[in-house]
mmCIF file of C-alpha atoms in Angstrom:
data_model
loop_
_atom_site.group_PDB
_atom_site.id
_atom_site.type_symbol
_atom_site.label_atom_id
_atom_site.label_comp_id
_atom_site.label_asym_id
_atom_site.label_seq_id
_atom_site.Cartn_x
_atom_site.Cartn_y
_atom_site.Cartn_z
ATOM 1 C CA MET Z 1 130.727 107.365 104.065
ATOM 2 C CA SER Z 2 131.682 111.003 104.188
ATOM 3 C CA ILE Z 3 128.893 113.612 103.722
ATOM 4 C CA VAL Z 4 129.451 116.544 101.273
ATOM 5 C CA SER Z 5 129.999 119.916 103.234
ATOM 6 C CA ALA Z 6 127.900 122.853 102.661
ATOM 7 C CA GLY Z 7 130.990 124.572 101.229
ATOM 8 C CA ARG Z 8 131.100 121.878 98.301
ATOM 9 C CA ALA Z 9 127.385 122.708 97.840
ATOM 10 C CA ALA Z 10 127.594 126.125 97.963
ATOM 11 C CA ARG Z 11 130.423 126.363 95.453
ATOM 12 C CA THR Z 12 129.037 124.228 93.094
ATOM 13 C CA GLY Z 13 125.499 125.978 93.291
ATOM 14 C CA GLY Z 14 122.179 124.083 92.495
ATOM 15 C CA VAL Z 15 118.959 124.434 90.861
ATOM 16 C CA LEU Z 16 115.586 122.042 90.719
ATOM 17 C CA GLU Z 17 115.808 121.514 87.187
ATOM 18 C CA SER Z 18 115.433 117.865 87.011
ATOM 19 C CA LEU Z 19 111.879 118.453 88.890
ATOM 20 C CA THR Z 20 111.212 121.002 86.151
ATOM 21 C CA ARG Z 21 111.891 118.661 83.296
ATOM 22 C CA LEU Z 22 109.956 115.917 85.409
ATOM 23 C CA ARG Z 23 107.094 118.029 85.047
ATOM 24 C CA TRP Z 24 107.015 117.706 81.346
ATOM 25 C CA TYR Z 25 107.221 114.017 81.427
ATOM 26 C CA ALA Z 26 104.453 113.840 84.186
ATOM 27 C CA ALA Z 27 102.132 116.119 81.696
ATOM 28 C CA PHE Z 28 102.688 114.051 78.850
ATOM 29 C CA GLY Z 29 101.831 110.885 80.664
ATOM 30 C CA VAL Z 30 98.464 112.483 81.364
ATOM 31 C CA PHE Z 31 98.027 113.455 77.437
ATOM 32 C CA CYS Z 32 98.652 109.827 76.763
ATOM 33 C CA PHE Z 33 95.833 108.695 79.370
ATOM 34 C CA HIS Z 34 93.391 111.190 77.638
ATOM 35 C CA TYR Z 35 94.112 110.201 74.148
ATOM 36 C CA ALA Z 36 94.690 106.280 74.639
ATOM 37 C CA ASN Z 37 90.829 105.549 74.219
ATOM 38 C CA VAL Z 38 90.170 107.964 71.330
ATOM 39 C CA VAL Z 39 93.002 107.440 68.505
ATOM 40 C CA GLY Z 40 91.862 104.099 67.887
ATOM 41 C CA ILE Z 41 94.655 101.808 69.603
ATOM 42 C CA HIS Z 42 92.937 98.294 69.352
ATOM 43 C CA ASP Z 43 96.082 96.347 71.395
ATOM 44 C CA PRO Z 44 94.742 96.385 74.757
ATOM 45 C CA ALA Z 45 98.381 96.114 76.267
ATOM 46 C CA VAL Z 46 99.419 99.227 74.481
ATOM 47 C CA ARG Z 47 96.242 100.880 75.584
ATOM 48 C CA ALA Z 48 96.973 99.950 79.340
ATOM 49 C CA ALA Z 49 100.279 101.301 79.181
ATOM 50 C CA LEU Z 50 99.252 104.574 77.781
ATOM 51 C CA SER Z 51 96.416 104.517 80.466
ATOM 52 C CA LEU Z 52 99.202 104.410 83.027
ATOM 53 C CA GLY Z 53 99.995 108.009 82.224
ATOM 54 C CA TYR Z 54 97.135 108.854 84.375
ATOM 55 C CA GLU Z 55 99.402 108.507 87.346
ATOM 56 C CA GLY Z 56 101.323 111.635 86.605
ATOM 57 C CA VAL Z 57 98.198 113.302 88.380
ATOM 58 C CA PRO Z 58 99.378 111.647 91.859
ATOM 59 C CA PHE Z 59 102.847 112.288 90.928
ATOM 60 C CA PHE Z 60 102.219 115.790 90.611
ATOM 61 C CA PHE Z 61 100.503 116.045 94.285
ATOM 62 C CA VAL Z 62 103.425 114.464 95.535
ATOM 63 C CA LEU Z 63 105.469 116.840 93.644
ATOM 64 C CA SER Z 64 103.614 120.083 94.687
ATOM 65 C CA GLY Z 65 103.819 119.109 98.473
ATOM 66 C CA PHE Z 66 107.476 118.306 98.107
ATOM 67 C CA VAL Z 67 108.675 121.529 96.162
ATOM 68 C CA LEU Z 68 106.336 123.967 98.275
ATOM 69 C CA THR Z 69 108.041 122.373 101.516
ATOM 70 C CA TRP Z 70 111.381 122.774 100.100
ATOM 71 C CA ALA Z 71 110.913 126.400 99.211
ATOM 72 C CA HIS Z 72 109.436 126.939 102.749
ATOM 73 C CA ARG Z 73 110.818 129.308 105.225
ATOM 74 C CA PRO Z 74 109.475 129.601 108.829
ATOM 75 C CA THR Z 75 109.186 133.548 108.267
ATOM 76 C CA ASP Z 76 106.700 133.120 105.401
ATOM 77 C CA GLY Z 77 103.402 134.845 105.867
ATOM 78 C CA VAL Z 78 100.180 132.826 105.148
ATOM 79 C CA VAL Z 79 98.847 136.033 102.992
ATOM 80 C CA ARG Z 80 101.993 136.270 100.962
ATOM 81 C CA PHE Z 81 102.301 132.501 100.321
ATOM 82 C CA LEU Z 82 98.741 132.814 99.149
ATOM 83 C CA ARG Z 83 98.938 135.611 97.279
ATOM 84 C CA ASN Z 84 102.015 134.016 95.046
ATOM 85 C CA ARG Z 85 99.830 130.676 94.686
ATOM 86 C CA PHE Z 86 96.994 132.579 93.348
ATOM 87 C CA ALA Z 87 99.420 134.745 90.782
ATOM 88 C CA ARG Z 88 100.970 131.301 90.148
ATOM 89 C CA VAL Z 89 97.838 129.325 89.254
ATOM 90 C CA TRP Z 90 94.692 131.702 88.886
ATOM 91 C CA PRO Z 91 95.354 133.702 85.567
ATOM 92 C CA LEU Z 92 95.688 130.786 83.397
ATOM 93 C CA VAL Z 93 93.098 129.034 84.584
ATOM 94 C CA ALA Z 94 90.830 132.003 84.260
ATOM 95 C CA VAL Z 95 92.056 132.679 80.510
ATOM 96 C CA THR Z 96 91.800 128.816 79.268
ATOM 97 C CA ALA Z 97 88.529 128.452 80.970
ATOM 98 C CA VAL Z 98 86.958 131.521 79.467
ATOM 99 C CA VAL Z 99 88.370 130.865 76.023
ATOM 100 C CA ILE Z 100 86.936 126.983 76.095
ATOM 101 C CA ALA Z 101 83.541 128.502 77.273
ATOM 102 C CA LEU Z 102 83.506 130.881 74.609
ATOM 103 C CA ILE Z 103 84.260 128.098 71.960
ATOM 104 C CA ASP Z 104 81.768 125.527 73.016
ATOM 105 C CA TRP Z 105 79.318 128.630 73.025
ATOM 106 C CA SER Z 106 80.275 129.205 69.260
ATOM 107 C CA GLU Z 107 80.137 125.464 68.252
ATOM 108 C CA GLY Z 108 77.270 124.151 70.574
ATOM 109 C CA GLY Z 109 75.319 126.706 72.908
ATOM 110 C CA PRO Z 110 75.728 128.959 75.878
ATOM 111 C CA PRO Z 111 77.935 127.555 78.567
ATOM 112 C CA SER Z 112 76.651 126.734 82.055
ATOM 113 C CA LEU Z 113 77.318 130.094 83.807
ATOM 114 C CA LEU Z 114 77.425 127.776 87.069
ATOM 115 C CA ASP Z 115 80.139 125.687 85.673
ATOM 116 C CA LEU Z 116 82.387 128.781 85.013
ATOM 117 C CA VAL Z 117 81.694 130.190 88.670
ATOM 118 C CA TYR Z 118 82.760 126.775 89.933
ATOM 119 C CA THR Z 119 85.996 126.460 87.625
ATOM 120 C CA LEU Z 120 86.767 130.375 88.186
ATOM 121 C CA THR Z 121 86.315 129.963 91.955
ATOM 122 C CA LEU Z 122 88.317 126.518 91.928
ATOM 123 C CA THR Z 123 85.705 124.704 93.874
ATOM 124 C CA GLN Z 124 84.121 122.259 91.317
ATOM 125 C CA ALA Z 125 85.903 119.284 93.020
ATOM 126 C CA TRP Z 126 83.960 119.609 95.903
ATOM 127 C CA VAL Z 127 80.779 119.245 93.645
ATOM 128 C CA PRO Z 128 80.604 115.899 91.843
ATOM 129 C CA ASP Z 129 77.856 117.173 89.265
ATOM 130 C CA HIS Z 130 80.144 119.600 88.477
ATOM 131 C CA PHE Z 131 83.564 117.932 88.743
ATOM 132 C CA TYR Z 132 84.444 118.473 84.940
ATOM 133 C CA ALA Z 133 82.897 121.817 84.634
ATOM 134 C CA VAL Z 134 84.081 123.657 81.598
ATOM 135 C CA ASN Z 135 87.967 122.486 81.147
ATOM 136 C CA GLU Z 136 87.758 118.990 82.781
ATOM 137 C CA VAL Z 137 91.608 118.871 83.886
ATOM 138 C CA THR Z 138 90.908 121.853 86.311
ATOM 139 C CA TRP Z 139 89.316 119.714 88.987
ATOM 140 C CA THR Z 140 93.109 119.053 90.039
ATOM 141 C CA LEU Z 141 93.467 122.577 90.271
ATOM 142 C CA SER Z 142 90.683 122.610 92.670
ATOM 143 C CA CYS Z 143 92.349 120.167 94.757
ATOM 144 C CA GLU Z 144 95.567 122.000 94.855
ATOM 145 C CA ALA Z 145 93.728 125.123 95.844
ATOM 146 C CA PHE Z 146 92.810 123.382 98.823
ATOM 147 C CA PHE Z 147 96.161 122.242 99.426
ATOM 148 C CA TYR Z 148 97.592 125.839 99.461
ATOM 149 C CA LEU Z 149 95.229 126.712 101.931
ATOM 150 C CA VAL Z 150 95.825 123.977 104.307
ATOM 151 C CA PHE Z 151 99.593 123.855 103.764
ATOM 152 C CA PRO Z 152 100.896 126.792 105.942
ATOM 153 C CA TYR Z 153 99.163 125.033 108.861
ATOM 154 C CA VAL Z 154 100.101 121.342 107.923
ATOM 155 C CA ILE Z 155 103.704 122.229 107.472
ATOM 156 C CA ARG Z 156 103.765 124.323 110.882
ATOM 157 C CA VAL Z 157 102.432 120.773 112.794
ATOM 158 C CA LEU Z 158 104.829 118.570 110.599
ATOM 159 C CA SER Z 159 108.086 120.837 110.925
ATOM 160 C CA ARG Z 160 108.187 119.738 114.525
ATOM 161 C CA PHE Z 161 107.935 116.017 113.802
ATOM 162 C CA ARG Z 162 111.509 113.827 114.188
ATOM 163 C CA PRO Z 163 112.399 111.889 111.149
ATOM 164 C CA TRP Z 164 110.883 108.738 112.316
ATOM 165 C CA ALA Z 165 107.330 110.551 112.903
ATOM 166 C CA LEU Z 166 107.518 111.988 109.396
ATOM 167 C CA ILE Z 167 108.323 108.399 107.987
ATOM 168 C CA ALA Z 168 105.356 107.135 109.912
ATOM 169 C CA THR Z 169 103.237 110.024 108.755
ATOM 170 C CA ALA Z 170 104.106 109.323 105.357
ATOM 171 C CA ILE Z 171 103.284 105.645 105.412
ATOM 172 C CA VAL Z 172 99.820 106.506 106.961
ATOM 173 C CA ALA Z 173 99.054 108.720 104.484
ATOM 174 C CA ASP Z 174 99.650 106.473 101.618
ATOM 175 C CA ALA Z 175 97.636 103.613 103.865
ATOM 176 C CA VAL Z 176 94.802 106.214 103.461
ATOM 177 C CA THR Z 177 95.104 106.542 99.962
ATOM 178 C CA ALA Z 178 95.188 102.654 99.532
ATOM 179 C CA GLY Z 179 92.212 102.444 102.093
ATOM 180 C CA THR Z 180 89.813 104.641 99.864
ATOM 181 C CA ARG Z 181 90.727 102.611 96.865
ATOM 182 C CA LEU Z 182 89.830 99.286 98.585
ATOM 183 C CA LEU Z 183 86.521 101.069 99.775
ATOM 184 C CA VAL Z 184 85.440 101.950 96.548
ATOM 185 C CA GLY Z 185 86.944 98.717 94.835
ATOM 186 C CA THR Z 186 85.036 96.519 97.287
ATOM 187 C CA HIS Z 187 81.589 98.316 97.553
ATOM 188 C CA THR Z 188 79.041 99.587 95.235
ATOM 189 C CA MET Z 189 78.365 103.136 95.381
ATOM 190 C CA SER Z 190 77.004 105.908 92.860
ATOM 191 C CA PRO Z 191 79.676 107.271 90.632
ATOM 192 C CA GLY Z 192 79.200 110.954 92.534
ATOM 193 C CA LEU Z 193 79.838 109.222 95.942
ATOM 194 C CA ALA Z 194 82.845 107.171 94.167
ATOM 195 C CA LYS Z 195 84.232 110.412 93.015
ATOM 196 C CA GLU Z 196 84.052 112.038 96.484
ATOM 197 C CA VAL Z 197 85.878 109.062 97.974
ATOM 198 C CA ILE Z 198 88.938 108.942 95.847
ATOM 199 C CA ALA Z 199 89.277 112.078 93.824
ATOM 200 C CA SER Z 200 87.837 115.117 95.995
ATOM 201 C CA PRO Z 201 90.194 117.612 97.778
ATOM 202 C CA LEU Z 202 90.214 115.771 101.151
ATOM 203 C CA ALA Z 203 90.732 112.328 99.843
ATOM 204 C CA LEU Z 204 93.727 113.445 97.596
ATOM 205 C CA THR Z 205 95.135 115.388 100.557
ATOM 206 C CA PRO Z 206 97.460 112.200 101.944
ATOM 207 C CA MET Z 207 99.335 112.296 98.481
ATOM 208 C CA PHE Z 208 100.232 116.128 99.057
ATOM 209 C CA VAL Z 209 101.293 115.180 102.798
ATOM 210 C CA VAL Z 210 103.481 112.303 101.413
ATOM 211 C CA GLY Z 211 105.020 115.097 99.461
ATOM 212 C CA ILE Z 212 105.622 117.479 102.153
ATOM 213 C CA CYS Z 213 107.059 114.405 104.599
ATOM 214 C CA ALA Z 214 109.559 113.907 101.660
ATOM 215 C CA GLY Z 215 110.492 117.693 101.672
ATOM 216 C CA LEU Z 216 110.759 117.929 105.392
ATOM 217 C CA LEU Z 217 113.078 114.629 105.454
ATOM 218 C CA ALA Z 218 115.282 116.105 102.784
ATOM 219 C CA LYS Z 219 115.834 119.319 104.084
ATOM 220 C CA ASN Z 220 116.640 118.109 107.461
ATOM 221 C CA GLY Z 221 119.488 115.931 106.226
ATOM 222 C CA ALA Z 222 117.887 112.522 105.996
ATOM 223 C CA ARG Z 223 119.994 109.959 104.115
ATOM 224 C CA LEU Z 224 118.159 108.592 101.063
ATOM 225 C CA PRO Z 225 118.647 104.882 100.503
ATOM 226 C CA VAL Z 226 119.201 105.438 96.594
ATOM 227 C CA GLY Z 227 120.390 107.853 94.565
ATOM 228 C CA ALA Z 228 118.724 109.656 91.516
ATOM 229 C CA ARG Z 229 119.407 107.163 88.972
ATOM 230 C CA THR Z 230 118.411 104.126 91.138
ATOM 231 C CA ALA Z 231 115.283 105.857 92.124
ATOM 232 C CA ARG Z 232 114.184 106.737 88.641
ATOM 233 C CA LEU Z 233 114.675 103.084 87.725
ATOM 234 C CA LEU Z 234 112.606 101.885 90.695
ATOM 235 C CA SER Z 235 109.632 104.203 89.727
ATOM 236 C CA VAL Z 236 109.739 102.625 86.251
ATOM 237 C CA ALA Z 237 109.953 99.398 87.550
ATOM 238 C CA ALA Z 238 106.898 100.172 89.791
ATOM 239 C CA LEU Z 239 105.161 101.299 86.652
ATOM 240 C CA ALA Z 240 105.761 98.260 84.783
ATOM 241 C CA ALA Z 241 104.772 95.965 87.471
ATOM 242 C CA CYS Z 242 101.495 97.744 87.205
ATOM 243 C CA TRP Z 243 101.032 97.224 83.926
ATOM 244 C CA PHE Z 244 102.063 93.753 84.430
ATOM 245 C CA TRP Z 245 99.160 93.462 86.889
ATOM 246 C CA SER Z 246 96.638 94.906 84.463
ATOM 247 C CA GLN Z 247 97.655 92.223 82.140
ATOM 248 C CA HIS Z 248 97.887 89.390 84.696
ATOM 249 C CA PRO Z 249 95.327 89.958 87.113
ATOM 250 C CA HIS Z 250 94.940 86.452 88.041
ATOM 251 C CA LEU Z 251 98.581 86.233 89.220
ATOM 252 C CA VAL Z 252 98.305 88.880 91.857
ATOM 253 C CA PRO Z 253 95.792 88.052 94.409
ATOM 254 C CA SER Z 254 93.672 91.397 95.135
ATOM 255 C CA PRO Z 255 90.385 92.275 96.424
ATOM 256 C CA VAL Z 256 90.208 95.165 93.878
ATOM 257 C CA ALA Z 257 90.836 94.756 90.174
ATOM 258 C CA PRO Z 258 93.886 96.369 88.594
ATOM 259 C CA ALA Z 259 92.860 99.872 87.190
ATOM 260 C CA VAL Z 260 93.916 103.660 86.634
ATOM 261 C CA GLY Z 261 93.640 104.957 90.172
ATOM 262 C CA VAL Z 262 94.032 101.888 91.667
ATOM 263 C CA TYR Z 263 97.698 101.799 91.266
ATOM 264 C CA ASP Z 264 98.099 105.287 93.444
ATOM 265 C CA ALA Z 265 99.222 103.866 96.637
ATOM 266 C CA LEU Z 266 101.691 101.612 94.988
ATOM 267 C CA LEU Z 267 103.357 104.301 93.206
ATOM 268 C CA VAL Z 268 103.276 107.215 95.564
ATOM 269 C CA PRO Z 269 106.273 106.046 97.655
ATOM 270 C CA PHE Z 270 108.553 105.704 94.584
ATOM 271 C CA PHE Z 271 107.374 109.084 93.300
ATOM 272 C CA ALA Z 272 108.419 110.768 96.635
ATOM 273 C CA LEU Z 273 111.872 108.770 96.649
ATOM 274 C CA THR Z 274 112.514 109.854 92.907
ATOM 275 C CA ILE Z 275 111.453 113.456 93.503
ATOM 276 C CA ALA Z 276 113.990 113.512 96.646
ATOM 277 C CA ALA Z 277 116.946 111.865 95.235
ATOM 278 C CA LEU Z 278 116.770 114.438 92.073
ATOM 279 C CA ALA Z 279 116.173 117.655 94.464
ATOM 280 C CA ARG Z 280 119.393 116.269 96.289
ATOM 281 C CA ARG Z 281 121.341 115.811 93.079
ATOM 282 C CA ASP Z 282 120.356 119.305 91.732
ATOM 283 C CA ALA Z 283 121.063 120.695 95.193
ATOM 284 C CA THR Z 284 124.915 119.561 95.047
ATOM 285 C CA GLY Z 285 125.176 120.605 91.551
ATOM 286 C CA THR Z 286 125.921 116.861 90.331
ATOM 287 C CA PRO Z 287 125.325 116.906 86.579
ATOM 288 C CA GLY Z 288 122.627 115.076 85.099
ATOM 289 C CA ARG Z 289 122.078 113.715 81.720
ATOM 290 C CA VAL Z 290 119.084 113.230 79.698
ATOM 291 C CA LEU Z 291 116.784 115.156 82.285
ATOM 292 C CA PHE Z 292 118.970 118.210 81.761
ATOM 293 C CA ARG Z 293 118.579 118.843 77.899
ATOM 294 C CA ARG Z 294 117.335 122.178 77.411
ATOM 295 C CA VAL Z 295 114.483 121.602 75.416
ATOM 296 C CA LEU Z 296 113.032 119.407 78.267
ATOM 297 C CA TYR Z 297 113.419 121.824 80.490
ATOM 298 C CA ARG Z 298 111.447 124.566 78.567
ATOM 299 C CA LEU Z 299 108.809 121.832 78.095
ATOM 300 C CA GLY Z 300 108.746 121.348 81.729
ATOM 301 C CA GLU Z 301 108.215 125.195 82.269
ATOM 302 C CA ALA Z 302 105.202 125.243 79.923
ATOM 303 C CA SER Z 303 103.830 121.944 81.392
ATOM 304 C CA TYR Z 304 101.234 123.914 83.278
ATOM 305 C CA ALA Z 305 99.718 125.392 80.217
ATOM 306 C CA PHE Z 306 100.042 121.994 78.298
ATOM 307 C CA TYR Z 307 98.409 120.257 81.019
ATOM 308 C CA LEU Z 308 95.372 122.849 80.837
ATOM 309 C CA VAL Z 309 94.966 122.866 77.391
ATOM 310 C CA HIS Z 310 95.728 119.297 75.979
ATOM 311 C CA VAL Z 311 92.193 117.981 76.702
ATOM 312 C CA ALA Z 312 90.512 121.131 74.909
ATOM 313 C CA VAL Z 313 92.865 120.832 72.090
ATOM 314 C CA ARG Z 314 91.826 117.117 71.714
ATOM 315 C CA ASP Z 315 87.915 117.937 71.690
ATOM 316 C CA ILE Z 316 88.483 120.515 69.215
ATOM 317 C CA TRP Z 317 90.458 118.715 66.857
ATOM 318 C CA MET Z 318 88.002 115.481 67.018
ATOM 319 C CA ARG Z 319 85.051 117.956 65.953
ATOM 320 C CA HIS Z 320 86.855 118.489 62.714
ATOM 321 C CA TRP Z 321 89.323 115.762 62.050
ATOM 322 C CA PRO Z 322 88.607 112.586 63.699
ATOM 323 C CA PHE Z 323 91.316 110.204 64.697
ATOM 324 C CA THR Z 324 92.334 107.374 62.607
ATOM 325 C CA GLY Z 325 95.101 106.045 64.590
ATOM 326 C CA PRO Z 326 97.965 106.198 66.886
ATOM 327 C CA GLY Z 327 99.917 108.764 64.427
ATOM 328 C CA SER Z 328 96.794 110.915 64.117
ATOM 329 C CA ALA Z 329 97.724 112.243 67.727
ATOM 330 C CA LEU Z 330 101.044 113.744 66.409
ATOM 331 C CA LEU Z 331 99.658 116.898 65.087
ATOM 332 C CA PRO Z 332 97.299 117.685 68.152
ATOM 333 C CA LEU Z 333 100.462 117.007 70.590
ATOM 334 C CA LEU Z 334 102.179 119.467 68.184
ATOM 335 C CA ALA Z 335 99.260 121.931 68.442
ATOM 336 C CA THR Z 336 99.012 121.495 72.299
ATOM 337 C CA VAL Z 337 102.457 122.186 72.678
ATOM 338 C CA ALA Z 338 102.604 125.187 70.684
ATOM 339 C CA VAL Z 339 99.702 126.599 72.398
ATOM 340 C CA ALA Z 340 101.053 126.052 75.649
ATOM 341 C CA LEU Z 341 104.506 127.692 74.826
ATOM 342 C CA LEU Z 342 102.755 130.923 73.852
ATOM 343 C CA LEU Z 343 100.281 130.777 76.768
ATOM 344 C CA HIS Z 344 103.349 130.274 79.349
ATOM 345 C CA SER Z 345 105.127 133.332 77.430
ATOM 346 C CA LEU Z 346 102.238 135.817 76.950
ATOM 347 C CA VAL Z 347 99.923 134.813 80.013
ATOM 348 C CA GLU Z 348 101.529 132.976 82.741
ATOM 349 C CA LYS Z 349 104.664 134.673 83.159
ATOM 350 C CA PRO Z 350 103.411 138.295 82.523
ATOM 351 C CA ALA Z 351 100.355 137.920 84.926
ATOM 352 C CA GLN Z 352 102.686 136.068 87.571
ATOM 353 C CA ARG Z 353 104.980 139.246 87.958
ATOM 354 C CA LEU Z 354 102.048 141.524 87.543
ATOM 355 C CA LEU Z 355 100.240 139.889 90.103
ATOM 356 C CA LYS Z 356 103.287 139.490 92.510
ATOM 357 C CA GLY Z 357 103.994 143.188 91.884
ATOM 358 C CA ARG Z 358 107.697 142.183 91.530
ATOM 359 C CA SER Z 359 110.033 141.029 88.812
ATOM 360 C CA SER Z 360 109.561 137.244 88.398
ATOM 361 C CA ARG Z 361 112.434 134.998 86.941
ATOM 362 C CA THR Z 362 110.936 131.849 85.661
ATOM 363 C CA GLY Z 363 114.102 130.783 83.801
ATOM 364 C CA ARG Z 364 117.121 129.145 84.991
ATOM 365 C CA THR Z 365 118.252 130.220 88.474
ATOM 366 C CA ALA Z 366 121.471 129.390 89.784
ATOM 367 C CA VAL Z 367 122.476 129.420 93.580
ATOM 368 C CA PRO Z 368 124.825 132.215 94.731
ATOM 369 C CA HIS Z 369 128.201 131.181 95.302
ATOM 370 C CA GLN Z 370 129.467 131.176 98.821
ATOM 371 C CA PRO Z 371 132.761 130.194 99.027
ATOM 372 C CA THR Z 372 133.746 128.605 102.110
ATOM 373 C CA PRO Z 373 137.274 126.910 103.378
ATOM 374 C CA PRO Z 374 137.565 123.487 102.025
ATOM 375 C CA THR Z 375 136.950 120.707 104.645
ATOM 376 C CA ALA Z 376 138.001 117.010 104.804
ATOM 377 C CA ALA Z 377 134.545 115.867 103.040
ATOM 378 C CA ASP Z 378 135.398 118.460 100.374
ATOM 379 C CA ARG Z 379 138.566 116.595 99.700
ATOM 380 C CA GLU Z 380 137.336 112.894 100.104
ATOM 381 C CA PRO Z 381 133.336 113.037 99.451
ATOM 382 C CA GLY Z 382 131.360 110.185 100.059
ATOM 383 C CA THR Z 383 129.503 108.121 97.366
ATOM 384 C CA GLY Z 384 126.133 106.264 97.745
ATOM 385 C CA SER Z 385 125.799 102.482 96.467
ATOM 386 C CA ASP Z 386 124.845 103.849 92.949
ATOM 387 C CA GLY Z 387 127.928 106.011 92.682
ATOM 388 C CA GLU Z 388 126.520 109.039 93.618
ATOM 389 C CA ARG Z 389 127.525 111.581 96.177
ATOM 390 C CA THR Z 390 125.954 111.138 99.612
ATOM 391 C CA VAL Z 391 124.897 114.535 100.948
ATOM 392 C CA ASP Z 392 123.504 116.289 104.131
ATOM 393 C CA LEU Z 393 120.578 118.434 102.688
ATOM 394 C CA SER Z 394 120.230 120.450 105.417
ATOM 395 C CA ALA Z 395 123.266 122.033 104.529
ATOM 396 C CA VAL Z 396 122.109 122.845 100.824
ATOM 397 C CA ALA Z 397 118.271 123.034 101.047
ATOM 398 C CA GLN Z 398 118.424 126.780 102.229
ATOM 399 C CA PRO Z 399 120.510 127.972 99.279
ATOM 400 C CA ALA Z 400 118.751 125.784 96.177
ATOM 401 C CA VAL Z 401 115.437 126.956 97.281
ATOM 402 C CA ALA Z 402 115.970 130.332 95.213
ATOM 403 C CA HIS Z 403 114.902 128.568 92.088
ATOM 404 C CA ALA Z 404 112.134 126.873 93.695
ATOM 405 C CA ARG Z 405 110.852 130.005 95.055
ATOM 406 C CA GLU Z 406 110.729 131.679 91.599
ATOM 407 C CA VAL Z 407 109.275 128.486 89.563
ATOM 408 C CA GLY Z 408 106.636 127.439 92.432
ATOM 409 C CA SER Z 409 105.917 123.785 93.063
ATOM 410 C CA ALA Z 410 105.129 121.602 90.150
ATOM 411 C CA GLY Z 411 101.397 120.269 90.870
ATOM 412 C CA PRO Z 412 99.098 119.809 88.325
ATOM 413 C CA GLY Z 413 98.687 123.290 88.404
ATOM 414 C CA GLY Z 414 102.380 123.757 88.133
ATOM 415 C CA ALA Z 415 101.898 126.045 91.073
#
């Protein structure tokens, strides 16, 4: 099979739009998880399927590591990197936390000042008693903040690894994730200790490392075993297998019971493969289908705001209008989308531009055209086993980082 040249990739351009759209699917999955047990779904099979939406969280951690790596340059300074991450994440965390605290105060009583401090400093995930402080979903942002602090140093080390060493590192990292789940599932421990073992920033760092390894392999031209379409199907099949396990645990010998969180290590490799395959397709300008619809792109852009407010909207809604069935979640969903779009336009983007001190374009960003003479690979491009082009990403990753640098990574914080 031939390798598509940099000339072809540069002429077609490329953006990471698929990953932006994928953020919406993951955020909506988390929405389903948080609504599954409150809207009156009595069928345990349906409830189990919706609860799988939690796996959007580990997906975000892998995606965060991948996109930060994709956009990374050896000349990037640590201070500038952290400033950009702060500009991307903190303003919306601060605004939503203060608003939620004021609403809770008006409806119940004064909020805990300590909870607010933990939230605004993104340190709540280190303290089990304050894990869900103020806005419960921001514990994942606390983890992301730690990832950002260590990323410049981790990428410096992993960038020296050969492909086989990166693959081995990813396997070991995923094994660590599996080990923490087995430890909690096979030993009796307090809820606080269990949180520290499976959900603390340190415990979740291996997922982030898998994303970094996938990003380095992609940028360095590693061949993927499958194309984007097949990778997505494999991820869906893996999720379906987890659901099947939850419904028929007696058919799958395991020391732990099937449950949300237990599936993480099983799904992370498929998530990493899907992310890398979609990035490859975007980088070469290969047109997609469903993922490239404009509305999903806009929802993906606002997915960070959606993620931050969806539980708050649910809780406020429940205080005034109790859920009476699955259909009663439609209006809260629409309300959450509307609030998210407003926050994205009126808070997130302006604050990012202000704090970065320069114009920050977060819309569609095409890669600049760089025409080069046609090569044999241009005339006879190779194809993968599922009909998609096989491409050397080391030749196209650098032009394609323009978009990634503007939108930031796509973790739970969208940063």
